[in-house]
Short mmCIF file of C-alpha atoms and ligand atoms in Angstrom, two decimals:
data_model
loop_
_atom_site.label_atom_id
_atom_site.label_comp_id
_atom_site.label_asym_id
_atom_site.label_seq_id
_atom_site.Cartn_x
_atom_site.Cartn_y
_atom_site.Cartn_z
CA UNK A 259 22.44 -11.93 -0.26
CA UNK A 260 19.61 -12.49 -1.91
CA UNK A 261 16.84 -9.81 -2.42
CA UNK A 262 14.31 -10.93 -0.18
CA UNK A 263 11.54 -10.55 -2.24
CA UNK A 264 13.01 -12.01 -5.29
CA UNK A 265 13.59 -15.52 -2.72
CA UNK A 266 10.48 -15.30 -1.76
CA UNK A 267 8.95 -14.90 -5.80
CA UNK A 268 10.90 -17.32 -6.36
CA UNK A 269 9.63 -19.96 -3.85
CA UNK A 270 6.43 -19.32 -4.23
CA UNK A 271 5.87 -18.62 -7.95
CA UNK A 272 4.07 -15.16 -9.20
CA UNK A 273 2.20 -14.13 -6.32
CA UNK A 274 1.90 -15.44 -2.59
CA UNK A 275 -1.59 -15.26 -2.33
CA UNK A 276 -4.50 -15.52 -4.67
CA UNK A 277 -5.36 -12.37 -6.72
CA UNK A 278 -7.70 -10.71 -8.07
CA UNK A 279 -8.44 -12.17 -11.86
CA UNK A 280 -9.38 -9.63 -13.94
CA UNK A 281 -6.39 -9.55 -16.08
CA UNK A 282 -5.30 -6.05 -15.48
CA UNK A 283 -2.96 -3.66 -13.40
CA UNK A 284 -0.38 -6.52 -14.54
CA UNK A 285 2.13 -3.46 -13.94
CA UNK A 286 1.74 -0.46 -11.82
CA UNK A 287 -1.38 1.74 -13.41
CA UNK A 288 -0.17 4.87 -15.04
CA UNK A 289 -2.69 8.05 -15.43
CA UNK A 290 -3.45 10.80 -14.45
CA UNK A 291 -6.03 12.44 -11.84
CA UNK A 292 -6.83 15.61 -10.39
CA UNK A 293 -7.22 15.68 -6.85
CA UNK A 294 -3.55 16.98 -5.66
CA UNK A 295 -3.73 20.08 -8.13
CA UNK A 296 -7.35 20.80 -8.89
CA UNK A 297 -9.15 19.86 -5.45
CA UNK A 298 -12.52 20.17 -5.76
CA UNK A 299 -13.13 24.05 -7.22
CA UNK A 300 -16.27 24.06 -8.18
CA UNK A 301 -16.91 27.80 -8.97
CA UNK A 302 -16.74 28.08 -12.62
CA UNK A 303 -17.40 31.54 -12.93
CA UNK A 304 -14.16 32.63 -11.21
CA UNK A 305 -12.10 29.77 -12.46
CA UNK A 306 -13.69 28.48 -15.69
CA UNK A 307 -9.81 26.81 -16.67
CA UNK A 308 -9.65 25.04 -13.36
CA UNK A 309 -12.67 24.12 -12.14
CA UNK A 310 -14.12 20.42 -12.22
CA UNK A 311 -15.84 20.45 -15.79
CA UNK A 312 -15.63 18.68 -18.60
CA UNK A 313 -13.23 21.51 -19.89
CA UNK A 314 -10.94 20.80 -18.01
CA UNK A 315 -11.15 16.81 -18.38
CA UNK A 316 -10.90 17.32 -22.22
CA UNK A 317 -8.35 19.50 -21.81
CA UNK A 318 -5.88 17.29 -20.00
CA UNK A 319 -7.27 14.21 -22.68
CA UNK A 320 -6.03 16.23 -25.16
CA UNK A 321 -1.90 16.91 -23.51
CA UNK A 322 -1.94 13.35 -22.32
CA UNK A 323 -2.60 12.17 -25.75
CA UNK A 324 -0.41 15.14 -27.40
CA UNK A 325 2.32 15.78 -25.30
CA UNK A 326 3.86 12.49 -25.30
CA UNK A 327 2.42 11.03 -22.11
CA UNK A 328 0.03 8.25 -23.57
CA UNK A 329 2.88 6.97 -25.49
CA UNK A 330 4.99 6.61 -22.52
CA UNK A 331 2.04 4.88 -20.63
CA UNK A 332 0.10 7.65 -19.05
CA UNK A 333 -3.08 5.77 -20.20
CA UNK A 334 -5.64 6.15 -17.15
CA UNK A 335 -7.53 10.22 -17.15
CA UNK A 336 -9.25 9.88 -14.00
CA UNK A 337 -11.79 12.42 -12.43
CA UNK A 338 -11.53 12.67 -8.56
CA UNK A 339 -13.76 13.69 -6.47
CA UNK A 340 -16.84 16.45 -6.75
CA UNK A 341 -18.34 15.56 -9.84
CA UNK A 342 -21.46 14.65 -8.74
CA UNK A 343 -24.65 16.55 -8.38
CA UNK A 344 -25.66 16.72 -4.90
CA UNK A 345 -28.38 14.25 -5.40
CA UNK A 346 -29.40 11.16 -7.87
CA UNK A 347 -31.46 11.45 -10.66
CA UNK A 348 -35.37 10.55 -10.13
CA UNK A 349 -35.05 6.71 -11.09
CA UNK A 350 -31.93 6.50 -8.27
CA UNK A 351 -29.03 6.88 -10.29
CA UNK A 352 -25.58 8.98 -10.21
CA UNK A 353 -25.75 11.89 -12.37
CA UNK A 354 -22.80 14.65 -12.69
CA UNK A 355 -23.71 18.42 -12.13
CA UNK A 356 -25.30 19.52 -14.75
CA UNK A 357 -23.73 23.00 -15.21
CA UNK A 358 -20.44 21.20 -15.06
CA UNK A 359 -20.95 18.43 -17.04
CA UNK A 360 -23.67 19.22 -19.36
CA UNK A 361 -22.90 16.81 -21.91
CA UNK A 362 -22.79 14.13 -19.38
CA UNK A 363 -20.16 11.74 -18.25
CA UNK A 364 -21.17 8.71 -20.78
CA UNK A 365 -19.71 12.09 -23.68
CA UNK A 366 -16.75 12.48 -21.65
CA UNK A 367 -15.56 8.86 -21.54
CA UNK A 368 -16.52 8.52 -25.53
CA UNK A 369 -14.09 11.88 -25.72
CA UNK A 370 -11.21 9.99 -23.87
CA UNK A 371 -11.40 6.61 -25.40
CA UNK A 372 -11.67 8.61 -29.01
CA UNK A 373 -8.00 10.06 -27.88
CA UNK A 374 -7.20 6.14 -27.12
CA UNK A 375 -6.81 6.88 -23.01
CA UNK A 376 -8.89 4.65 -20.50
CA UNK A 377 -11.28 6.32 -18.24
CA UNK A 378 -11.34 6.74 -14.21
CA UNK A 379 -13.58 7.69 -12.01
CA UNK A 380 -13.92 8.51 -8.55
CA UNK A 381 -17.05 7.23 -5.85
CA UNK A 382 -17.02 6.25 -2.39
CA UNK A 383 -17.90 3.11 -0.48
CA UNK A 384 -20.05 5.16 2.69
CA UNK A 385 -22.99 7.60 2.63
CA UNK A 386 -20.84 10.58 1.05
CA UNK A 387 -17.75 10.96 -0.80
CA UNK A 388 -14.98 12.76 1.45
CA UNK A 389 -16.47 16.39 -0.83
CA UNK A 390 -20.17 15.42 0.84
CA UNK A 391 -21.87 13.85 -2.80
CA UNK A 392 -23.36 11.21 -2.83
CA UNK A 393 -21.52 8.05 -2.17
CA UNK A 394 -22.68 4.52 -3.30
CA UNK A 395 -24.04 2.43 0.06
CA UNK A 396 -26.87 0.99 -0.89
CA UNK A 397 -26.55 1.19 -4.17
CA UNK A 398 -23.90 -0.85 -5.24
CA UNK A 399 -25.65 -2.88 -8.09
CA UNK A 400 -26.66 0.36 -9.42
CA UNK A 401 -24.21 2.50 -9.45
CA UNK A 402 -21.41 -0.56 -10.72
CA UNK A 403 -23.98 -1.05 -14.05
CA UNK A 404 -23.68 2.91 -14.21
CA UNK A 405 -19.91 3.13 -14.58
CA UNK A 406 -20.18 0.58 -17.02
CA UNK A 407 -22.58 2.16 -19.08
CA UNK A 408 -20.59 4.99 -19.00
CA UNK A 409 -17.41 3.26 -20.21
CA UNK A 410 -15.82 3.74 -17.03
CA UNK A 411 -12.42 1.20 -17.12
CA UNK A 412 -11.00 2.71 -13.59
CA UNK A 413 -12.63 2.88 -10.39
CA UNK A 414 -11.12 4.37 -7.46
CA UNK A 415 -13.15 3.77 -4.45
CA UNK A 416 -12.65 6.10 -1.33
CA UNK A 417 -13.98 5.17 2.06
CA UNK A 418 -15.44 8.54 3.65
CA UNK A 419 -18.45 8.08 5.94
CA UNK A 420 -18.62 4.63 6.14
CA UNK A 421 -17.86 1.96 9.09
CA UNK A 422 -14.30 0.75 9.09
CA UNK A 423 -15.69 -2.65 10.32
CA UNK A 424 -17.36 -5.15 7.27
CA UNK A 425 -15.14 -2.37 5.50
CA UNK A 426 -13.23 -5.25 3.34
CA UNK A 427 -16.86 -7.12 2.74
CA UNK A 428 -18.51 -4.14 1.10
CA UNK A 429 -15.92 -3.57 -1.34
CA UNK A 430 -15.71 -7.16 -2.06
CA UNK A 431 -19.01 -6.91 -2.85
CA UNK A 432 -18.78 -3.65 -5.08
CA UNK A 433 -16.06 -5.75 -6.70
CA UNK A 434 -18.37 -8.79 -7.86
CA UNK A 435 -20.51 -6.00 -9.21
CA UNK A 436 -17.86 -4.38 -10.98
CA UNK A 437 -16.93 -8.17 -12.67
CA UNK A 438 -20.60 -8.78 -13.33
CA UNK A 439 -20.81 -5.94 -15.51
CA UNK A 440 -18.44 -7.78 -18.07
CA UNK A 441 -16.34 -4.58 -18.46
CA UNK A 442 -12.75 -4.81 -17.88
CA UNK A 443 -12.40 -2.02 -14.40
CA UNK A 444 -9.13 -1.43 -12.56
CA UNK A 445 -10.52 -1.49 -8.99
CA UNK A 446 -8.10 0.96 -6.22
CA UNK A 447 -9.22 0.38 -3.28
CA UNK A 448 -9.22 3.15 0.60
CA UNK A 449 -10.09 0.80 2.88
CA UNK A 450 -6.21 -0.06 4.27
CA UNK A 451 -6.37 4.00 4.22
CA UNK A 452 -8.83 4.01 6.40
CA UNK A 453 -8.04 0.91 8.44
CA UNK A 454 -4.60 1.40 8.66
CA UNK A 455 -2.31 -2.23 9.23
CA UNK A 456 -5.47 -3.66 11.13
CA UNK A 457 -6.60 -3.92 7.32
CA UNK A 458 -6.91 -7.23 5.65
CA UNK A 459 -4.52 -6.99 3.32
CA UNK A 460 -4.84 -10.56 1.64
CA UNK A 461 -8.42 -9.80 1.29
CA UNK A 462 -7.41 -6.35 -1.11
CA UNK A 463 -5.03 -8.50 -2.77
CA UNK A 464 -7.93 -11.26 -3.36
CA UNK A 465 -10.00 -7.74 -4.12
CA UNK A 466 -8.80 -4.74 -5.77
CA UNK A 467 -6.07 -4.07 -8.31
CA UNK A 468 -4.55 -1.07 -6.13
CA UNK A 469 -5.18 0.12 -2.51
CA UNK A 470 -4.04 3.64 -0.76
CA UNK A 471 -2.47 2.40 2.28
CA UNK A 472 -1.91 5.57 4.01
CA UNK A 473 -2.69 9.64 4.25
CA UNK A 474 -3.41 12.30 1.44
CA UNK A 475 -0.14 13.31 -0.36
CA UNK A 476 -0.01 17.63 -0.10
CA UNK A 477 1.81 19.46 -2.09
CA UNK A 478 5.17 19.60 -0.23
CA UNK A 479 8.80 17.80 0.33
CA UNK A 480 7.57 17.31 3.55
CA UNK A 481 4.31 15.76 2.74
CA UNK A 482 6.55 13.06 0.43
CA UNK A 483 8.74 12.10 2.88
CA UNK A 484 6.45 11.48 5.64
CA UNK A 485 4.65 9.18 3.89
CA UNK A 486 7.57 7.36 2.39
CA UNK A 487 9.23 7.57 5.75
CA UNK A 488 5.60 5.28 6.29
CA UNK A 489 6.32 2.61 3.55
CA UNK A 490 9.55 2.88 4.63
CA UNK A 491 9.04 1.56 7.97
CA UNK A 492 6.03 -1.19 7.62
CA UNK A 493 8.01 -2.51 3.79
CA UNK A 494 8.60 -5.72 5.47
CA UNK A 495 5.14 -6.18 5.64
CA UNK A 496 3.12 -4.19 2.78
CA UNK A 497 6.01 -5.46 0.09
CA UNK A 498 4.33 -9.12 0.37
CA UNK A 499 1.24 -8.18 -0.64
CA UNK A 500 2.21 -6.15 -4.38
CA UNK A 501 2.94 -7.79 -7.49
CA UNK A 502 1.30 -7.78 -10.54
CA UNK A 503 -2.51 -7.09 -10.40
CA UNK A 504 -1.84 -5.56 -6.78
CA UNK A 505 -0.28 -2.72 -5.56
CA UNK A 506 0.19 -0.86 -2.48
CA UNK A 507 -0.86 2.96 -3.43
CA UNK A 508 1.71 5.74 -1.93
CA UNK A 509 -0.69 8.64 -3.50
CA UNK A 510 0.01 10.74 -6.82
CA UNK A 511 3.00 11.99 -8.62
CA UNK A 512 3.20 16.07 -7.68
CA UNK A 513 6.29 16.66 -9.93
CA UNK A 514 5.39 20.02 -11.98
CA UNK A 515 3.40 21.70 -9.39
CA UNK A 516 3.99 24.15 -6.70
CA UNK A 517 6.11 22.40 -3.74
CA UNK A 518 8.98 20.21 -5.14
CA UNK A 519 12.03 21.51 -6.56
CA UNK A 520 13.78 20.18 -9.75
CA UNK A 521 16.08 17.49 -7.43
CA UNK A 522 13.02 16.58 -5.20
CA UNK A 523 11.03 15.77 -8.67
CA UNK A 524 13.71 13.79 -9.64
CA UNK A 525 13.62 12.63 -5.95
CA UNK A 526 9.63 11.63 -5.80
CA UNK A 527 10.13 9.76 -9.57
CA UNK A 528 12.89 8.09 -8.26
CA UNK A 529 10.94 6.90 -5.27
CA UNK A 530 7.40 5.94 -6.64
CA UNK A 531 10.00 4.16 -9.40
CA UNK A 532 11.96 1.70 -6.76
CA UNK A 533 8.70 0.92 -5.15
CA UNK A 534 6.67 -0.26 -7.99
CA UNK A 535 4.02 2.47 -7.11
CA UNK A 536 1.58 3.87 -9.45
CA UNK A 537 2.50 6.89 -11.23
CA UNK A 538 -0.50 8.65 -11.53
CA UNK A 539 -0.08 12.48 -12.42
CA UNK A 540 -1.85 15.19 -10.62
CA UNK A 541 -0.24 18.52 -12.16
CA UNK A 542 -1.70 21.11 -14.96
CA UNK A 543 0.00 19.17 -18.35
CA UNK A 544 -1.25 22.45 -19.81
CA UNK A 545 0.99 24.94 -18.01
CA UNK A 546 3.99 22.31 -16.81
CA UNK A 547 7.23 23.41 -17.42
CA UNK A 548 9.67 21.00 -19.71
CA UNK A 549 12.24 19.53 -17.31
CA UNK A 550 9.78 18.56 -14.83
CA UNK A 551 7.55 16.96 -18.09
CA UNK A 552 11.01 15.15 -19.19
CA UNK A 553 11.51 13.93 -15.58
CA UNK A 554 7.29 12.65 -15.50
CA UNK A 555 8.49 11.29 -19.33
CA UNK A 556 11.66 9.28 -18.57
CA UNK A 557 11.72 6.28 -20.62
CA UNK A 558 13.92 4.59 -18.14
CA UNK A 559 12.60 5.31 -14.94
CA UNK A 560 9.15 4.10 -16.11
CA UNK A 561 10.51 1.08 -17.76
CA UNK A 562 12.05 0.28 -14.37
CA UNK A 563 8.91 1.31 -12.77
CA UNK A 564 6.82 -1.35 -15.05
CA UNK A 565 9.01 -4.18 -14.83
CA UNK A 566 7.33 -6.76 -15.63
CA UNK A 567 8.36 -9.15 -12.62
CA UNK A 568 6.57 -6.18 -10.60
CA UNK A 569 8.99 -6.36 -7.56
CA UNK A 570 8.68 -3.91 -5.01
CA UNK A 571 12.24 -2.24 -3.92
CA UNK A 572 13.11 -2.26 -0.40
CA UNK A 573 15.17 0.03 1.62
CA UNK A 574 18.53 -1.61 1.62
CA UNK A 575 20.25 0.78 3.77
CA UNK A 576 20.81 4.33 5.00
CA UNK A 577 23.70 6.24 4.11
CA UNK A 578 24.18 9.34 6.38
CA UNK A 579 20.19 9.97 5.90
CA UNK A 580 20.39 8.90 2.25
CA UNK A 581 17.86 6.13 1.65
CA UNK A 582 19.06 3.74 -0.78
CA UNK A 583 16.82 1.11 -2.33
CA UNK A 584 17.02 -2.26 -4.61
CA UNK A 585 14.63 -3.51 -6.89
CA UNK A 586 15.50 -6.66 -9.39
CA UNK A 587 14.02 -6.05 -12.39
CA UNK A 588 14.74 -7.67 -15.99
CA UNK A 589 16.73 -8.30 -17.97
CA UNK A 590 18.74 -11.17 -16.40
CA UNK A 591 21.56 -13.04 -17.66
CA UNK A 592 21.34 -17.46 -16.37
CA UNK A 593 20.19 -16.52 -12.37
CA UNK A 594 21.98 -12.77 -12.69
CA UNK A 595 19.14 -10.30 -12.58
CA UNK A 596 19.61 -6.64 -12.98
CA UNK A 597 18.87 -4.29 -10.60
CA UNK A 598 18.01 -0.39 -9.85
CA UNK A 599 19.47 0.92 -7.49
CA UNK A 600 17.75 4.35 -5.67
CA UNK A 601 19.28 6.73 -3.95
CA UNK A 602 17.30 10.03 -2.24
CA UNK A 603 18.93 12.21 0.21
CA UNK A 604 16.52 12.82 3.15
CA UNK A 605 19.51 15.25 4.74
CA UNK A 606 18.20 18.76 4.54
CA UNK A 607 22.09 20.42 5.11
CA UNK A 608 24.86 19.77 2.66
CA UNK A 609 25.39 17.48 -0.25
CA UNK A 610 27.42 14.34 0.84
CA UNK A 611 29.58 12.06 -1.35
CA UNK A 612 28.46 8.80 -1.66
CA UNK A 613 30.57 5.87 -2.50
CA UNK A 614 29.19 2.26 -2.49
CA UNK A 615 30.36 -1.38 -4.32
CA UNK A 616 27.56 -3.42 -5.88
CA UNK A 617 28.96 -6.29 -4.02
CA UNK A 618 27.49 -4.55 -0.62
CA UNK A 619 23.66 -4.91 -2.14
CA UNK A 620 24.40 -8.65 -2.31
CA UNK A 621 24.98 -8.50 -6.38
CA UNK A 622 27.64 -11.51 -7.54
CA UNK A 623 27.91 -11.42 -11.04
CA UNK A 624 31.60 -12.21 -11.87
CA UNK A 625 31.41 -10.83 -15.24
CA UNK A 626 30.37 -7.15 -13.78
CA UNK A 627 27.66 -5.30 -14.45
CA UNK A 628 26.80 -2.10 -16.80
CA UNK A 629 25.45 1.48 -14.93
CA UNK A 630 23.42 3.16 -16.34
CA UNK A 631 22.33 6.59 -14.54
CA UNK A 632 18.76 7.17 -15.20
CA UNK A 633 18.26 11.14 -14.91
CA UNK A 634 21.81 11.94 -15.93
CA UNK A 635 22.93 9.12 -18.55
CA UNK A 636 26.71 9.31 -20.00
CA UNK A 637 28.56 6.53 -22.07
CA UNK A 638 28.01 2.83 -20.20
CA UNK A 639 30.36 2.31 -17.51
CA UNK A 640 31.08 -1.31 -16.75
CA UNK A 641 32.19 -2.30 -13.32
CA UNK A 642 33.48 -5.28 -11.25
CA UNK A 643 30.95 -5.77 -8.23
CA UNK A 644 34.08 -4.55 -5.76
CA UNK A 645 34.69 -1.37 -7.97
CA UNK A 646 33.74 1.94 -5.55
CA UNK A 647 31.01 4.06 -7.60
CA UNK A 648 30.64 7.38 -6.53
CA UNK A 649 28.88 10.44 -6.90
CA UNK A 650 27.83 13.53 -4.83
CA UNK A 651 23.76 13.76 -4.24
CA UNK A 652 22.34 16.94 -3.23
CA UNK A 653 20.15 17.58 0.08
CA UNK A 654 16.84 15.93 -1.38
CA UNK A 655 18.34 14.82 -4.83
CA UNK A 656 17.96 11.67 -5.84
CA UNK A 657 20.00 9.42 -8.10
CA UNK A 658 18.70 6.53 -10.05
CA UNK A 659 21.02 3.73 -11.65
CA UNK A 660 20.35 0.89 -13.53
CA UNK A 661 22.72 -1.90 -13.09
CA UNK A 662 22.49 -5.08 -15.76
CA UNK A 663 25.06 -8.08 -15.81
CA UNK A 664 27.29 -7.65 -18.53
CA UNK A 665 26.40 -10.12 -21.85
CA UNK A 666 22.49 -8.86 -21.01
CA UNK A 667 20.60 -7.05 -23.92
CA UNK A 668 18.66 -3.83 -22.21
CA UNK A 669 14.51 -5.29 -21.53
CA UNK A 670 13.05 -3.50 -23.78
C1 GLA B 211 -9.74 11.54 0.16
C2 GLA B 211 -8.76 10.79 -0.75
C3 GLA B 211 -8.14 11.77 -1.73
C4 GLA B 211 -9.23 12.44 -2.55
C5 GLA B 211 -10.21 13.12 -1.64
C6 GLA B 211 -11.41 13.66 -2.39
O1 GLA B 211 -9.09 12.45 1.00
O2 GLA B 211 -7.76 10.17 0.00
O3 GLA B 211 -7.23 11.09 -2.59
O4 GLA B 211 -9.86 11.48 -3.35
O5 GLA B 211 -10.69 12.23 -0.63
O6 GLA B 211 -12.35 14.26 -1.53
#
């Protein structure tokens, strides 16, 4: 059986419906942002290391650039929201608080791009941004020729106090803004958020480079598999509409912070990986410990994750409550693609043996195919597509392999 995706790429060439032409997002956008750790503390007195400052922003520049991250294609620091002073300056435009950003954002951007990172920003399509600053109706010209000035080269666009209807026609037209600038902007779209599957999702495809499609990821197991239990059930719809310059937005990596465990890191990696998600950080790079940086830092996963073809994995099947997903991905060998393969255990009792033949994901190649397991790698194993390969997977582990037709050369 063929992955259904992969017919349906290959029917209709790269993309099913016309995208947005900027040139970029060509594979999931990789950054990070600091909503999930740093919320919006504001009160620098009490928590001058953690507060929304430039401090802080420079700070994480300098461990993304540092620590390893921007080389494995962390590029994108983005700030989230409350930022802003609580009003515009006296000719109209954004300004950031002061006390918090005394140098000014235009400083901060020059500081990032100096460390070779891109720079994000956050705003909001209504009245207000979700924090209560100022949001951007009725000023859209404005504010996109802002960003630019700044250097801004990501824009994530919330939709807090606005009208869900004309939602998809006001970011449309924030989006010719943004293009009329002549700066290069990764556009991620809220309005799906916010609209739920009554959204038009061929116009954010036509739109925006990324969209959240569904509720705030917390900092819990919980919290992750609720809303992949989400993408989970509406994949045969949302897959269609990702692929390279558009994808569907499950919320930030939290591996390294408070809630997840070692196995549910590996879990959430493995995850955001099979579905072609963005992998945008939100943990303290100063503080995290090493295994959970060598999980964010795994030169496979992310090389799965940024396959170029840009396939979204499906849910193939459920093994006694352990999800198991596919996801072709280069390199392939005449029509034999390779594949990862993700397994996460959604049981929350005892670890289970699994035992599965490559054959029963619809793979064919006579030849066999090469495993390799992404978080726990040993000496390549080849097998026959009928050969059982098993393993034992913890209550909310996760296992990732990578499976390439034998006489293929790893994608590099
Ligand atoms: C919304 C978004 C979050 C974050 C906050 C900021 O809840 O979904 O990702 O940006 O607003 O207030």
């Amino acid at each position: 059986m063929l992955h259904p995706i992969l017919a349906l790429f290959l029917l209709c060439g790269l993309s099913t419906v016309s995208s947005l032409d900027n040139g970029l997002a060509l594979t999931p956008p990789m950054g990070w942002m600091h909503w999930e750790r740093f919320r919006c503390i504001i009160d620098c007195d009490n928590y001058p290391d953690d507060c929304i400052s430039e401090q802080l922003f420079r700070a994480m520049a300098d461990r993304l650039a540092e620590d390893g991250y921007l080389e494995a294609g962390y590029e994108y620091l983005i700030i989230d929201d409350c930022w802003l002073a609580t009003e515009r300056d006296s000719e109209g435009r954004l300004q950031p608080d002061p006390d918090r950003f005394p140098n000014g954002i235009k400083a901060l951007a020059d500081y990032v791009h100096d460390k070779g990172l891109k720079f994000g920003i956050y705003e909001d399509y209504g009245t207000n941004t979700c924090g209560g600053y100022p949001g951007i109706l009725g000023h859209l010209e404005t504010d996109a020729n802002t960003f630019a000035e700044w250097g801004v080269d990501y824009l994530k666009l919330d939709g807090c106090y606005a009208a869900t209807e004309g939602m998809e026609e006001g970011y449309a037209e924030m989006g010719m803004y943004l293009n009329q600038t002549g700066r290069p902007i990764v556009y991620s779209c809220s309005f799906p958020a916010y609209k739920g599957l009554d959204a038009n999702y061929t116009a954010a495809v036509e739109i925006c480079n990324l969209w959240r499609n569904y509720g705030d990821i917390q900092d819990s197991w919980g919290s992750v598999k609720s809303i992949v239990n989400w993408f989970v059930d509406n994949q045969g719809y949302l897959s269609q509409f990702a692929g390279p310059g558009h994808w569907n937005d499950p919320d930030m990596l939290i591996i390294g912070d408070y809630g997840l465990s070692y196995d549910e890191s590996i879990s959430q990696m493995t995850m955001w990986t099979m579905m072609a998600s963005p992998l945008i950080m939100s943990v303290d790079l100063r503080t995290i410990e090493p295994e959970f940086r060598d999980i964010l830092l795994n030169k496979d996963a992310i090389r799965i994750n940024q396959d170029p073809l840009g396939i979204p994995g499906l849910l193939a099947k459920k093994i006694n409550n352990v999800y198991v997903w596919t996801k072709p991905i280069l390199p392939q060998v005449g029509d034999k693609y390779s594949y990862a393969i993700g397994f996460v255990s959604f049981r929350e009792d005892n670890p289970i043996q699994i035992e599965v033949t490559l054959d029963s994901f619809g793979l064919d190649n006579a030849d066999g195919y090469t495993l390799n397991n992404v978080f726990d790698p040993t000496d390549p194993v080849t097998v026959s597509v009928t050969d059982p390969i098993t393993f034992f997977i913890d209550p909310s582990g996760g296992v990732l392999l990578e499976v390439n037709p034998v006489g293929s050369k790893k994608f590099q």
